[in-house]
Amino acid sequence: MGEDVGMYHDLGLRSIVNAVGPATRLGGLPLSATVLAAMSEAVAANVRMDELEEAAGAELARLLGVPAVYVTSGASAALTLAVATCVAGTRPGAIEALPFSAAGRRVIVQHAHRDPYDHAITAVGVTLTEIGYPGSTYPDELARELDDSVAAVLWRPGREGELLSLRTVAELAGSAGVLVVVDAAMDAPPVDRLQQLVSDGADLIAISGGKAFRGPHTAGLLCGNADLVAAVALHHQDMDIRAQTWQPSEITGAQPLRGRHGLGRGMKVGREQIAGMLAAVREFVTEPTRWDAHYASELADCAAKLTQCPTLSVAHGRNDHLNVPVLEIGLPGGPPEADRIVRLLDAGEPRIHVDEGAAWRGVLTINPMGLHPGEGTVVGQRIAEIIMSADHTEGP
């Protein structure tokens, strides 16, 4: 069971059994002792952040088998920095003038690839131009939009339909001199999936550090073309310096950064996030299946408790984005019953949250990524108790 942390108790908060997974609204996943130790060690001393980004980025690129990596404050920040770089490049005047210097610039996106996180794109000042329909996009629909106003094409994996593949998008965009940005926040690791995105033509790829890598929840990675990744620093790092005294990087020999603060200045990443991200990736690459047995055990224990309820449909499934097994619980009462159970789980003791993404079709999902040992049993037993109660009473 997760600990009832004293500081939360002192603030009047109840700890949550997290059967949702790496959800920001719940603060993300538990961190390993190795990651926590790396973060603690990092804050014990100061370093130049540009040099830390360069050194950590080079090591992360080596570990992941990609051209270059920059650590960001999450996948959303990585997307914003990626698009800012596509718009303004390394031009100090254009960087300083964002989002206004992006007026008239566009990012093309397939209709089926629209997402609630698109604010990360439009925050740069660009306009999103949709092409295609919910279930299909044709090559000519992209080709005819690729003019000088286009800063980038945005592509997202895992969408269903007769849609343009990344390889097709990259070929069309590349022939017009347009960059391709991939939002793979939930889709890497596995590492070979990330490498395939690079191979298929992505110029910049935004991924979350706090999901399957199990790094700090406020960290992300921007991977891809080395020149573009190097340019990201101009949009992101602290420019409160004097060029007369700022020395070249002792890591790469890069000359002092020019210009003032960029659009990404508020998306700062601490040295502890960079260190924790590096430690997490090292752990994952060394032992990519280290959590598999834990996930399987917690889901099996949860399913065993649910056998008390013959009216339930319990199936083992998989979250393909996160590449983890899940338990899908079908409820005979449909969406209304799913909503009642979610509310009762939150109100009960212990306080439990489950994935309600499929509640609209009467299904609750158990994601094991945030469960401590033994919590699968707790979740299953509590759901069974609610189901077996007379009327799922929520109280006054």
mmCIF file of C-alpha atoms in Angstrom:
data_model
loop_
_atom_site.group_PDB
_atom_site.id
_atom_site.type_symbol
_atom_site.label_atom_id
_atom_site.label_comp_id
_atom_site.label_asym_id
_atom_site.label_seq_id
_atom_site.Cartn_x
_atom_site.Cartn_y
_atom_site.Cartn_z
ATOM 1 C CA MET A 1 0.000 0.000 0.000
ATOM 2 C CA GLY A 2 1.120 3.543 -0.679
ATOM 3 C CA GLU A 3 2.055 5.503 2.406
ATOM 4 C CA ASP A 4 -0.243 8.060 3.997
ATOM 5 C CA VAL A 5 2.351 10.803 3.607
ATOM 6 C CA GLY A 6 2.590 13.028 6.669
ATOM 7 C CA MET A 7 2.768 16.329 4.815
ATOM 8 C CA TYR A 8 -0.432 15.530 2.915
ATOM 9 C CA HIS A 9 -2.154 14.502 6.139
ATOM 10 C CA ASP A 10 -1.074 17.764 7.751
ATOM 11 C CA LEU A 11 -2.686 19.652 4.868
ATOM 12 C CA GLY A 12 -5.931 17.727 5.237
ATOM 13 C CA LEU A 13 -5.415 15.616 2.113
ATOM 14 C CA ARG A 14 -6.161 11.919 1.671
ATOM 15 C CA SER A 15 -3.672 9.800 -0.262
ATOM 16 C CA ILE A 16 -5.024 8.102 -3.387
ATOM 17 C CA VAL A 17 -4.645 4.555 -4.653
ATOM 18 C CA ASN A 18 -3.756 5.338 -8.256
ATOM 19 C CA ALA A 19 -5.272 2.830 -10.687
ATOM 20 C CA VAL A 20 -5.333 5.438 -13.458
ATOM 21 C CA GLY A 21 -1.653 5.398 -14.375
ATOM 22 C CA PRO A 22 0.601 8.370 -15.196
ATOM 23 C CA ALA A 23 -2.117 11.017 -14.885
ATOM 24 C CA THR A 24 -1.051 14.605 -14.270
ATOM 25 C CA ARG A 25 -4.165 15.248 -12.197
ATOM 26 C CA LEU A 26 -2.877 12.654 -9.700
ATOM 27 C CA GLY A 27 0.751 13.772 -9.793
ATOM 28 C CA GLY A 28 2.167 10.963 -11.931
ATOM 29 C CA LEU A 29 3.822 7.682 -10.959
ATOM 30 C CA PRO A 30 5.956 6.581 -7.991
ATOM 31 C CA LEU A 31 9.662 7.121 -8.661
ATOM 32 C CA SER A 32 12.311 4.474 -8.127
ATOM 33 C CA ALA A 33 14.963 4.813 -5.440
ATOM 34 C CA THR A 34 17.556 5.292 -8.178
ATOM 35 C CA VAL A 35 15.668 8.189 -9.750
ATOM 36 C CA LEU A 36 15.038 9.832 -6.379
ATOM 37 C CA ALA A 37 18.712 9.489 -5.444
ATOM 38 C CA ALA A 38 19.795 11.096 -8.714
ATOM 39 C CA MET A 39 17.431 14.017 -8.178
ATOM 40 C CA SER A 40 18.640 14.507 -4.613
ATOM 41 C CA GLU A 41 22.276 14.399 -5.698
ATOM 42 C CA ALA A 42 21.678 16.936 -8.467
ATOM 43 C CA VAL A 43 20.362 19.648 -6.151
ATOM 44 C CA ALA A 44 23.422 19.426 -3.895
ATOM 45 C CA ALA A 45 25.521 21.504 -6.320
ATOM 46 C CA ASN A 46 25.116 24.053 -9.087
ATOM 47 C CA VAL A 47 26.203 23.708 -12.710
ATOM 48 C CA ARG A 48 25.686 25.733 -15.863
ATOM 49 C CA MET A 49 22.312 24.616 -17.174
ATOM 50 C CA ASP A 50 23.312 24.879 -20.828
ATOM 51 C CA GLU A 51 26.229 22.533 -20.162
ATOM 52 C CA LEU A 52 24.008 20.139 -18.204
ATOM 53 C CA GLU A 53 21.482 20.048 -21.050
ATOM 54 C CA GLU A 54 24.284 19.363 -23.545
ATOM 55 C CA ALA A 55 25.926 16.616 -21.501
ATOM 56 C CA ALA A 56 22.699 14.909 -20.438
ATOM 57 C CA GLY A 57 21.242 15.265 -23.921
ATOM 58 C CA ALA A 58 24.257 13.579 -25.499
ATOM 59 C CA GLU A 59 24.037 10.665 -23.059
ATOM 60 C CA LEU A 60 20.272 10.333 -23.539
ATOM 61 C CA ALA A 61 20.716 10.318 -27.317
ATOM 62 C CA ARG A 62 23.281 7.538 -26.982
ATOM 63 C CA LEU A 63 21.016 5.491 -24.711
ATOM 64 C CA LEU A 64 17.973 5.920 -26.941
ATOM 65 C CA GLY A 65 19.722 5.574 -30.291
ATOM 66 C CA VAL A 66 18.462 8.885 -31.692
ATOM 67 C CA PRO A 67 20.412 11.838 -33.158
ATOM 68 C CA ALA A 68 19.876 14.308 -30.306
ATOM 69 C CA VAL A 69 17.814 14.907 -27.162
ATOM 70 C CA TYR A 70 16.845 17.972 -25.125
ATOM 71 C CA VAL A 71 15.215 17.636 -21.693
ATOM 72 C CA THR A 72 12.073 19.737 -21.282
ATOM 73 C CA SER A 73 9.494 20.289 -18.556
ATOM 74 C CA GLY A 74 7.131 17.783 -20.168
ATOM 75 C CA ALA A 75 5.812 16.679 -23.544
ATOM 76 C CA SER A 76 3.582 19.742 -23.879
ATOM 77 C CA ALA A 77 6.568 22.045 -23.383
ATOM 78 C CA ALA A 78 8.509 19.935 -25.876
ATOM 79 C CA LEU A 79 5.783 20.522 -28.467
ATOM 80 C CA THR A 80 5.770 24.272 -27.882
ATOM 81 C CA LEU A 81 9.558 24.467 -28.119
ATOM 82 C CA ALA A 82 9.553 22.302 -31.239
ATOM 83 C CA VAL A 83 7.066 24.517 -33.068
ATOM 84 C CA ALA A 84 8.806 27.693 -31.881
ATOM 85 C CA THR A 85 12.034 26.344 -33.346
ATOM 86 C CA CYS A 86 10.285 25.500 -36.624
ATOM 87 C CA VAL A 87 8.944 29.059 -36.833
ATOM 88 C CA ALA A 88 11.884 31.170 -35.676
ATOM 89 C CA GLY A 89 14.890 28.874 -35.900
ATOM 90 C CA THR A 90 18.021 30.523 -34.513
ATOM 91 C CA ARG A 91 17.098 34.119 -35.423
ATOM 92 C CA PRO A 92 17.268 36.157 -32.186
ATOM 93 C CA GLY A 93 14.882 38.849 -33.404
ATOM 94 C CA ALA A 94 12.213 36.360 -34.441
ATOM 95 C CA ILE A 95 12.698 34.354 -31.242
ATOM 96 C CA GLU A 96 12.228 37.414 -29.051
ATOM 97 C CA ALA A 97 9.155 38.511 -31.021
ATOM 98 C CA LEU A 98 7.229 35.236 -30.660
ATOM 99 C CA PRO A 99 4.277 34.729 -30.667
ATOM 100 C CA PHE A 100 3.819 37.861 -32.807
ATOM 101 C CA SER A 101 6.500 36.883 -35.319
ATOM 102 C CA ALA A 102 4.471 33.738 -36.032
ATOM 103 C CA ALA A 103 1.572 35.742 -37.478
ATOM 104 C CA GLY A 104 0.468 34.164 -40.730
ATOM 105 C CA ARG A 105 2.421 30.955 -40.128
ATOM 106 C CA ARG A 106 0.554 27.654 -40.136
ATOM 107 C CA VAL A 107 0.915 24.118 -38.802
ATOM 108 C CA ILE A 108 -0.889 21.462 -40.837
ATOM 109 C CA VAL A 109 -2.621 18.620 -39.003
ATOM 110 C CA GLN A 110 -4.884 15.801 -40.116
ATOM 111 C CA HIS A 111 -8.421 16.168 -38.779
ATOM 112 C CA ALA A 112 -8.111 12.809 -37.011
ATOM 113 C CA HIS A 113 -4.923 14.024 -35.305
ATOM 114 C CA ARG A 114 -6.530 16.957 -33.496
ATOM 115 C CA ASP A 115 -6.124 16.732 -29.742
ATOM 116 C CA PRO A 116 -7.072 18.576 -26.529
ATOM 117 C CA TYR A 117 -3.365 19.390 -26.136
ATOM 118 C CA ASP A 118 -3.243 21.501 -29.299
ATOM 119 C CA HIS A 119 -2.832 24.636 -27.163
ATOM 120 C CA ALA A 120 0.821 23.642 -26.934
ATOM 121 C CA ILE A 121 1.017 24.313 -30.681
ATOM 122 C CA THR A 122 -1.090 27.452 -30.996
ATOM 123 C CA ALA A 123 0.642 29.077 -28.008
ATOM 124 C CA VAL A 124 3.522 29.822 -30.389
ATOM 125 C CA GLY A 125 1.222 32.075 -32.424
ATOM 126 C CA VAL A 126 0.624 29.769 -35.370
ATOM 127 C CA THR A 127 -2.720 28.736 -36.822
ATOM 128 C CA LEU A 128 -3.673 25.084 -37.123
ATOM 129 C CA THR A 129 -4.947 24.097 -40.552
ATOM 130 C CA GLU A 130 -6.929 20.851 -40.625
ATOM 131 C CA ILE A 131 -6.876 18.548 -43.614
ATOM 132 C CA GLY A 132 -8.968 15.473 -44.345
ATOM 133 C CA TYR A 133 -11.890 14.018 -42.434
ATOM 134 C CA PRO A 134 -12.254 12.077 -39.154
ATOM 135 C CA GLY A 135 -11.680 8.735 -40.862
ATOM 136 C CA SER A 136 -9.501 9.560 -43.852
ATOM 137 C CA THR A 137 -6.881 11.898 -45.279
ATOM 138 C CA TYR A 138 -5.500 11.782 -48.823
ATOM 139 C CA PRO A 139 -1.965 12.760 -49.921
ATOM 140 C CA ASP A 140 -3.142 15.557 -52.225
ATOM 141 C CA GLU A 141 -4.954 17.193 -49.307
ATOM 142 C CA LEU A 142 -1.587 17.690 -47.638
ATOM 143 C CA ALA A 143 0.427 18.439 -50.775
ATOM 144 C CA ARG A 144 -1.746 21.379 -51.844
ATOM 145 C CA GLU A 145 -1.328 23.086 -48.445
ATOM 146 C CA LEU A 146 2.482 23.003 -48.387
ATOM 147 C CA ASP A 147 3.403 26.597 -49.194
ATOM 148 C CA ASP A 148 5.743 29.158 -47.625
ATOM 149 C CA SER A 149 3.287 29.899 -44.815
ATOM 150 C CA VAL A 150 3.653 26.409 -43.350
ATOM 151 C CA ALA A 151 6.088 26.109 -40.437
ATOM 152 C CA ALA A 152 5.501 22.419 -39.754
ATOM 153 C CA VAL A 153 3.230 19.425 -40.138
ATOM 154 C CA LEU A 154 2.023 17.878 -36.872
ATOM 155 C CA TRP A 155 1.596 14.092 -36.752
ATOM 156 C CA ARG A 156 0.308 11.851 -33.960
ATOM 157 C CA PRO A 157 0.577 8.047 -33.774
ATOM 158 C CA GLY A 158 -2.124 5.543 -32.944
ATOM 159 C CA ARG A 159 -5.090 7.140 -34.703
ATOM 160 C CA GLU A 160 -7.462 4.867 -36.610
ATOM 161 C CA GLY A 161 -8.610 5.311 -40.190
ATOM 162 C CA GLU A 162 -7.301 5.690 -43.720
ATOM 163 C CA LEU A 163 -4.824 8.329 -42.608
ATOM 164 C CA LEU A 164 -1.473 9.542 -43.870
ATOM 165 C CA SER A 165 1.419 7.589 -42.389
ATOM 166 C CA LEU A 166 4.377 9.415 -40.923
ATOM 167 C CA ARG A 167 6.549 8.240 -43.796
ATOM 168 C CA THR A 168 4.121 9.680 -46.354
ATOM 169 C CA VAL A 169 3.835 12.952 -44.431
ATOM 170 C CA ALA A 170 7.618 13.229 -44.161
ATOM 171 C CA GLU A 171 8.117 12.583 -47.873
ATOM 172 C CA LEU A 172 5.571 15.207 -48.907
ATOM 173 C CA ALA A 173 6.665 17.771 -46.332
ATOM 174 C CA GLY A 174 10.355 17.180 -46.952
ATOM 175 C CA SER A 175 9.962 17.772 -50.685
ATOM 176 C CA ALA A 176 8.481 21.181 -49.836
ATOM 177 C CA GLY A 177 11.122 22.028 -47.227
ATOM 178 C CA VAL A 178 8.655 21.740 -44.345
ATOM 179 C CA LEU A 179 9.524 20.167 -40.981
ATOM 180 C CA VAL A 180 7.542 17.361 -39.325
ATOM 181 C CA VAL A 181 6.804 17.438 -35.582
ATOM 182 C CA VAL A 182 5.528 14.266 -33.896
ATOM 183 C CA ASP A 183 3.535 14.308 -30.665
ATOM 184 C CA ALA A 184 4.432 10.920 -29.192
ATOM 185 C CA ALA A 185 3.812 11.922 -25.577
ATOM 186 C CA MET A 186 2.385 8.530 -24.609
ATOM 187 C CA ASP A 187 4.001 6.415 -27.298
ATOM 188 C CA ALA A 188 7.638 6.021 -26.281
ATOM 189 C CA PRO A 189 9.047 3.857 -24.869
ATOM 190 C CA PRO A 190 9.405 1.214 -26.241
ATOM 191 C CA VAL A 191 12.679 2.597 -27.551
ATOM 192 C CA ASP A 192 12.395 0.891 -30.931
ATOM 193 C CA ARG A 193 9.122 2.752 -31.483
ATOM 194 C CA LEU A 194 10.944 6.044 -30.924
ATOM 195 C CA GLN A 195 13.721 4.991 -33.283
ATOM 196 C CA GLN A 196 11.132 4.056 -35.917
ATOM 197 C CA LEU A 197 9.648 7.553 -35.744
ATOM 198 C CA VAL A 198 13.086 8.975 -36.519
ATOM 199 C CA SER A 199 13.570 6.446 -39.320
ATOM 200 C CA ASP A 200 10.182 7.333 -40.807
ATOM 201 C CA GLY A 201 11.182 10.975 -41.151
ATOM 202 C CA ALA A 202 10.199 12.877 -38.010
ATOM 203 C CA ASP A 203 12.322 15.993 -37.517
ATOM 204 C CA LEU A 204 11.340 16.580 -33.882
ATOM 205 C CA ILE A 205 9.562 14.179 -31.505
ATOM 206 C CA ALA A 206 7.980 15.196 -28.193
ATOM 207 C CA ILE A 207 7.633 12.492 -25.545
ATOM 208 C CA SER A 208 6.724 12.434 -21.875
ATOM 209 C CA GLY A 209 9.364 11.585 -19.320
ATOM 210 C CA GLY A 210 6.911 10.629 -16.591
ATOM 211 C CA LYS A 211 4.958 7.902 -18.343
ATOM 212 C CA ALA A 212 6.492 4.557 -19.359
ATOM 213 C CA PHE A 213 10.029 5.812 -18.706
ATOM 214 C CA ARG A 214 8.876 6.479 -15.110
ATOM 215 C CA GLY A 215 10.972 9.617 -14.829
ATOM 216 C CA PRO A 216 9.993 12.851 -13.047
ATOM 217 C CA HIS A 217 6.446 13.795 -13.971
ATOM 218 C CA THR A 218 7.546 17.338 -14.809
ATOM 219 C CA ALA A 219 10.106 16.194 -17.373
ATOM 220 C CA GLY A 220 9.905 15.377 -21.049
ATOM 221 C CA LEU A 221 12.197 14.759 -23.990
ATOM 222 C CA LEU A 222 12.457 16.488 -27.351
ATOM 223 C CA CYS A 223 14.274 14.161 -29.736
ATOM 224 C CA GLY A 224 15.372 14.414 -33.339
ATOM 225 C CA ASN A 225 17.529 16.390 -35.736
ATOM 226 C CA ALA A 226 20.697 17.544 -33.973
ATOM 227 C CA ASP A 227 20.724 21.075 -35.428
ATOM 228 C CA LEU A 228 17.085 21.638 -34.512
ATOM 229 C CA VAL A 229 17.549 20.250 -31.002
ATOM 230 C CA ALA A 230 20.559 22.531 -30.487
ATOM 231 C CA ALA A 231 18.441 25.516 -31.562
ATOM 232 C CA VAL A 232 15.853 24.737 -28.883
ATOM 233 C CA ALA A 233 18.189 26.167 -26.232
ATOM 234 C CA LEU A 234 17.792 29.641 -27.752
ATOM 235 C CA HIS A 235 14.048 29.465 -27.129
ATOM 236 C CA HIS A 236 14.266 27.932 -23.672
ATOM 237 C CA GLN A 237 17.272 28.804 -21.566
ATOM 238 C CA ASP A 238 17.963 31.680 -19.201
ATOM 239 C CA MET A 239 19.381 34.561 -21.267
ATOM 240 C CA ASP A 240 19.964 36.887 -18.311
ATOM 241 C CA ILE A 241 23.683 37.059 -19.109
ATOM 242 C CA ARG A 242 26.314 39.408 -20.555
ATOM 243 C CA ALA A 243 27.895 38.180 -23.758
ATOM 244 C CA GLN A 244 31.166 39.880 -22.765
ATOM 245 C CA THR A 245 31.737 37.487 -19.862
ATOM 246 C CA TRP A 246 29.839 34.307 -20.772
ATOM 247 C CA GLN A 247 32.372 31.664 -21.693
ATOM 248 C CA PRO A 248 31.988 28.942 -24.341
ATOM 249 C CA SER A 249 30.533 25.651 -23.161
ATOM 250 C CA GLU A 250 33.070 23.317 -21.587
ATOM 251 C CA ILE A 251 31.031 20.405 -22.968
ATOM 252 C CA THR A 252 30.607 21.284 -26.643
ATOM 253 C CA GLY A 253 32.615 24.473 -27.112
ATOM 254 C CA ALA A 254 29.443 26.261 -28.190
ATOM 255 C CA GLN A 255 29.686 30.028 -28.130
ATOM 256 C CA PRO A 256 27.566 32.160 -25.772
ATOM 257 C CA LEU A 257 23.855 32.176 -26.477
ATOM 258 C CA ARG A 258 22.616 35.338 -28.170
ATOM 259 C CA GLY A 259 19.361 37.202 -27.728
ATOM 260 C CA ARG A 260 16.946 37.736 -24.879
ATOM 261 C CA HIS A 261 14.501 35.354 -23.247
ATOM 262 C CA GLY A 262 12.455 33.203 -25.612
ATOM 263 C CA LEU A 263 8.896 31.914 -25.524
ATOM 264 C CA GLY A 264 10.002 28.854 -23.570
ATOM 265 C CA ARG A 265 11.582 30.756 -20.695
ATOM 266 C CA GLY A 266 8.624 29.979 -18.426
ATOM 267 C CA MET A 267 8.951 26.260 -19.207
ATOM 268 C CA LYS A 268 12.093 25.919 -17.138
ATOM 269 C CA VAL A 269 13.433 22.509 -16.202
ATOM 270 C CA GLY A 270 15.486 22.065 -13.036
ATOM 271 C CA ARG A 271 18.745 20.195 -12.713
ATOM 272 C CA GLU A 272 16.922 17.610 -10.598
ATOM 273 C CA GLN A 273 14.464 16.903 -13.442
ATOM 274 C CA ILE A 274 17.326 16.446 -15.906
ATOM 275 C CA ALA A 275 19.206 14.149 -13.525
ATOM 276 C CA GLY A 276 16.068 12.166 -12.705
ATOM 277 C CA MET A 277 15.205 11.808 -16.376
ATOM 278 C CA LEU A 278 18.672 10.523 -17.191
ATOM 279 C CA ALA A 279 18.530 8.012 -14.329
ATOM 280 C CA ALA A 280 15.075 6.809 -15.396
ATOM 281 C CA VAL A 281 16.115 6.253 -19.007
ATOM 282 C CA ARG A 282 19.244 4.411 -17.888
ATOM 283 C CA GLU A 283 17.084 2.149 -15.717
ATOM 284 C CA PHE A 284 14.631 1.497 -18.512
ATOM 285 C CA VAL A 285 17.244 0.763 -21.164
ATOM 286 C CA THR A 286 19.111 -1.568 -18.788
ATOM 287 C CA GLU A 287 15.976 -3.500 -17.807
ATOM 288 C CA PRO A 288 12.978 -2.606 -19.999
ATOM 289 C CA THR A 289 10.791 -5.382 -18.543
ATOM 290 C CA ARG A 290 11.548 -4.738 -14.869
ATOM 291 C CA TRP A 291 7.942 -3.705 -14.084
ATOM 292 C CA ASP A 292 6.179 -6.403 -16.116
ATOM 293 C CA ALA A 293 5.852 -8.954 -13.302
ATOM 294 C CA HIS A 294 4.539 -6.311 -10.900
ATOM 295 C CA TYR A 295 1.934 -5.135 -13.398
ATOM 296 C CA ALA A 296 0.777 -8.698 -14.115
ATOM 297 C CA SER A 297 0.573 -9.562 -10.419
ATOM 298 C CA GLU A 298 -1.489 -6.516 -9.449
ATOM 299 C CA LEU A 299 -3.938 -7.039 -12.310
ATOM 300 C CA ALA A 300 -4.294 -10.750 -11.505
ATOM 301 C CA ASP A 301 -5.000 -9.967 -7.848
ATOM 302 C CA CYS A 302 -7.571 -7.358 -8.823
ATOM 303 C CA ALA A 303 -9.284 -9.747 -11.244
ATOM 304 C CA ALA A 304 -9.386 -12.480 -8.599
ATOM 305 C CA LYS A 305 -11.363 -10.241 -6.241
ATOM 306 C CA LEU A 306 -13.792 -9.317 -9.011
ATOM 307 C CA THR A 307 -14.778 -12.965 -9.520
ATOM 308 C CA GLN A 308 -17.141 -12.413 -6.571
ATOM 309 C CA CYS A 309 -19.344 -10.468 -8.991
ATOM 310 C CA PRO A 310 -20.676 -12.709 -11.782
ATOM 311 C CA THR A 311 -22.505 -9.795 -13.422
ATOM 312 C CA LEU A 312 -19.221 -8.120 -14.329
ATOM 313 C CA SER A 313 -17.352 -8.641 -17.569
ATOM 314 C CA VAL A 314 -13.635 -8.677 -16.701
ATOM 315 C CA ALA A 315 -11.111 -8.810 -19.536
ATOM 316 C CA HIS A 316 -7.361 -8.428 -19.763
ATOM 317 C CA GLY A 317 -6.454 -5.818 -22.366
ATOM 318 C CA ARG A 318 -3.566 -3.588 -23.332
ATOM 319 C CA ASN A 319 -2.955 0.137 -23.508
ATOM 320 C CA ASP A 320 -1.086 0.261 -26.802
ATOM 321 C CA HIS A 321 0.089 3.845 -26.334
ATOM 322 C CA LEU A 322 1.737 3.153 -22.976
ATOM 323 C CA ASN A 323 2.546 -0.448 -23.935
ATOM 324 C CA VAL A 324 1.211 -1.845 -20.649
ATOM 325 C CA PRO A 325 -1.439 -4.452 -19.718
ATOM 326 C CA VAL A 326 -4.719 -3.241 -18.246
ATOM 327 C CA LEU A 327 -7.888 -4.742 -16.782
ATOM 328 C CA GLU A 328 -11.190 -3.748 -18.395
ATOM 329 C CA ILE A 329 -14.295 -4.039 -16.221
ATOM 330 C CA GLY A 330 -17.599 -4.025 -18.090
ATOM 331 C CA LEU A 331 -20.580 -2.960 -15.995
ATOM 332 C CA PRO A 332 -24.112 -4.235 -16.690
ATOM 333 C CA GLY A 333 -25.558 -0.863 -15.694
ATOM 334 C CA GLY A 334 -23.612 0.939 -18.407
ATOM 335 C CA PRO A 335 -22.321 4.526 -18.117
ATOM 336 C CA PRO A 336 -24.551 5.579 -15.180
ATOM 337 C CA GLU A 337 -23.259 2.673 -13.086
ATOM 338 C CA ALA A 338 -19.671 3.445 -14.083
ATOM 339 C CA ASP A 339 -20.078 7.049 -12.953
ATOM 340 C CA ARG A 340 -21.606 5.997 -9.606
ATOM 341 C CA ILE A 341 -18.767 3.580 -8.921
ATOM 342 C CA VAL A 342 -16.148 6.210 -9.736
ATOM 343 C CA ARG A 343 -17.761 8.608 -7.263
ATOM 344 C CA LEU A 344 -18.035 5.944 -4.549
ATOM 345 C CA LEU A 345 -14.407 4.889 -5.015
ATOM 346 C CA ASP A 346 -13.319 8.491 -4.579
ATOM 347 C CA ALA A 347 -15.468 8.972 -1.483
ATOM 348 C CA GLY A 348 -14.437 5.707 0.183
ATOM 349 C CA GLU A 349 -11.505 4.644 2.323
ATOM 350 C CA PRO A 350 -8.974 4.199 0.941
ATOM 351 C CA ARG A 351 -9.596 6.808 -1.715
ATOM 352 C CA ILE A 352 -9.299 5.081 -5.096
ATOM 353 C CA HIS A 353 -9.160 6.474 -8.617
ATOM 354 C CA VAL A 354 -9.560 4.279 -11.707
ATOM 355 C CA ASP A 355 -9.296 5.092 -15.400
ATOM 356 C CA GLU A 356 -12.722 6.320 -16.520
ATOM 357 C CA GLY A 357 -11.756 7.003 -20.136
ATOM 358 C CA ALA A 358 -14.166 4.295 -21.334
ATOM 359 C CA ALA A 359 -16.914 5.014 -18.795
ATOM 360 C CA TRP A 360 -19.010 6.419 -21.640
ATOM 361 C CA ARG A 361 -19.493 2.804 -22.775
ATOM 362 C CA GLY A 362 -19.854 1.340 -19.280
ATOM 363 C CA VAL A 363 -16.255 0.206 -18.833
ATOM 364 C CA LEU A 364 -13.781 1.084 -16.076
ATOM 365 C CA THR A 365 -10.098 0.367 -16.662
ATOM 366 C CA ILE A 366 -7.423 -0.575 -14.136
ATOM 367 C CA ASN A 367 -3.961 0.622 -15.139
ATOM 368 C CA PRO A 368 -1.296 -0.947 -12.869
ATOM 369 C CA MET A 369 1.487 1.597 -13.432
ATOM 370 C CA GLY A 370 0.708 3.634 -10.310
ATOM 371 C CA LEU A 371 -0.162 0.737 -7.998
ATOM 372 C CA HIS A 372 2.019 -0.155 -5.025
ATOM 373 C CA PRO A 373 2.359 -3.853 -4.100
ATOM 374 C CA GLY A 374 -0.951 -5.168 -2.773
ATOM 375 C CA GLU A 375 -3.091 -2.340 -4.098
ATOM 376 C CA GLY A 376 -4.521 -4.422 -6.937
ATOM 377 C CA THR A 377 -6.242 -6.527 -4.287
ATOM 378 C CA VAL A 378 -7.528 -3.404 -2.544
ATOM 379 C CA VAL A 379 -8.986 -1.984 -5.753
ATOM 380 C CA GLY A 380 -10.670 -5.249 -6.744
ATOM 381 C CA GLN A 381 -12.130 -5.823 -3.288
ATOM 382 C CA ARG A 382 -13.527 -2.299 -3.050
ATOM 383 C CA ILE A 383 -15.178 -2.494 -6.475
ATOM 384 C CA ALA A 384 -16.649 -5.885 -5.557
ATOM 385 C CA GLU A 385 -18.050 -4.463 -2.310
ATOM 386 C CA ILE A 386 -19.730 -1.636 -4.185
ATOM 387 C CA ILE A 387 -21.181 -3.955 -6.819
ATOM 388 C CA MET A 388 -22.532 -6.351 -4.195
ATOM 389 C CA SER A 389 -24.125 -3.594 -2.125
ATOM 390 C CA ALA A 390 -27.883 -3.291 -2.471
ATOM 391 C CA ASP A 391 -28.094 -0.176 -4.615
ATOM 392 C CA HIS A 392 -24.607 1.371 -4.915
ATOM 393 C CA THR A 393 -25.796 3.967 -2.421
ATOM 394 C CA GLU A 394 -23.747 7.154 -2.541
ATOM 395 C CA GLY A 395 -25.171 8.605 0.639
ATOM 396 C CA PRO A 396 -26.840 11.966 1.169
#
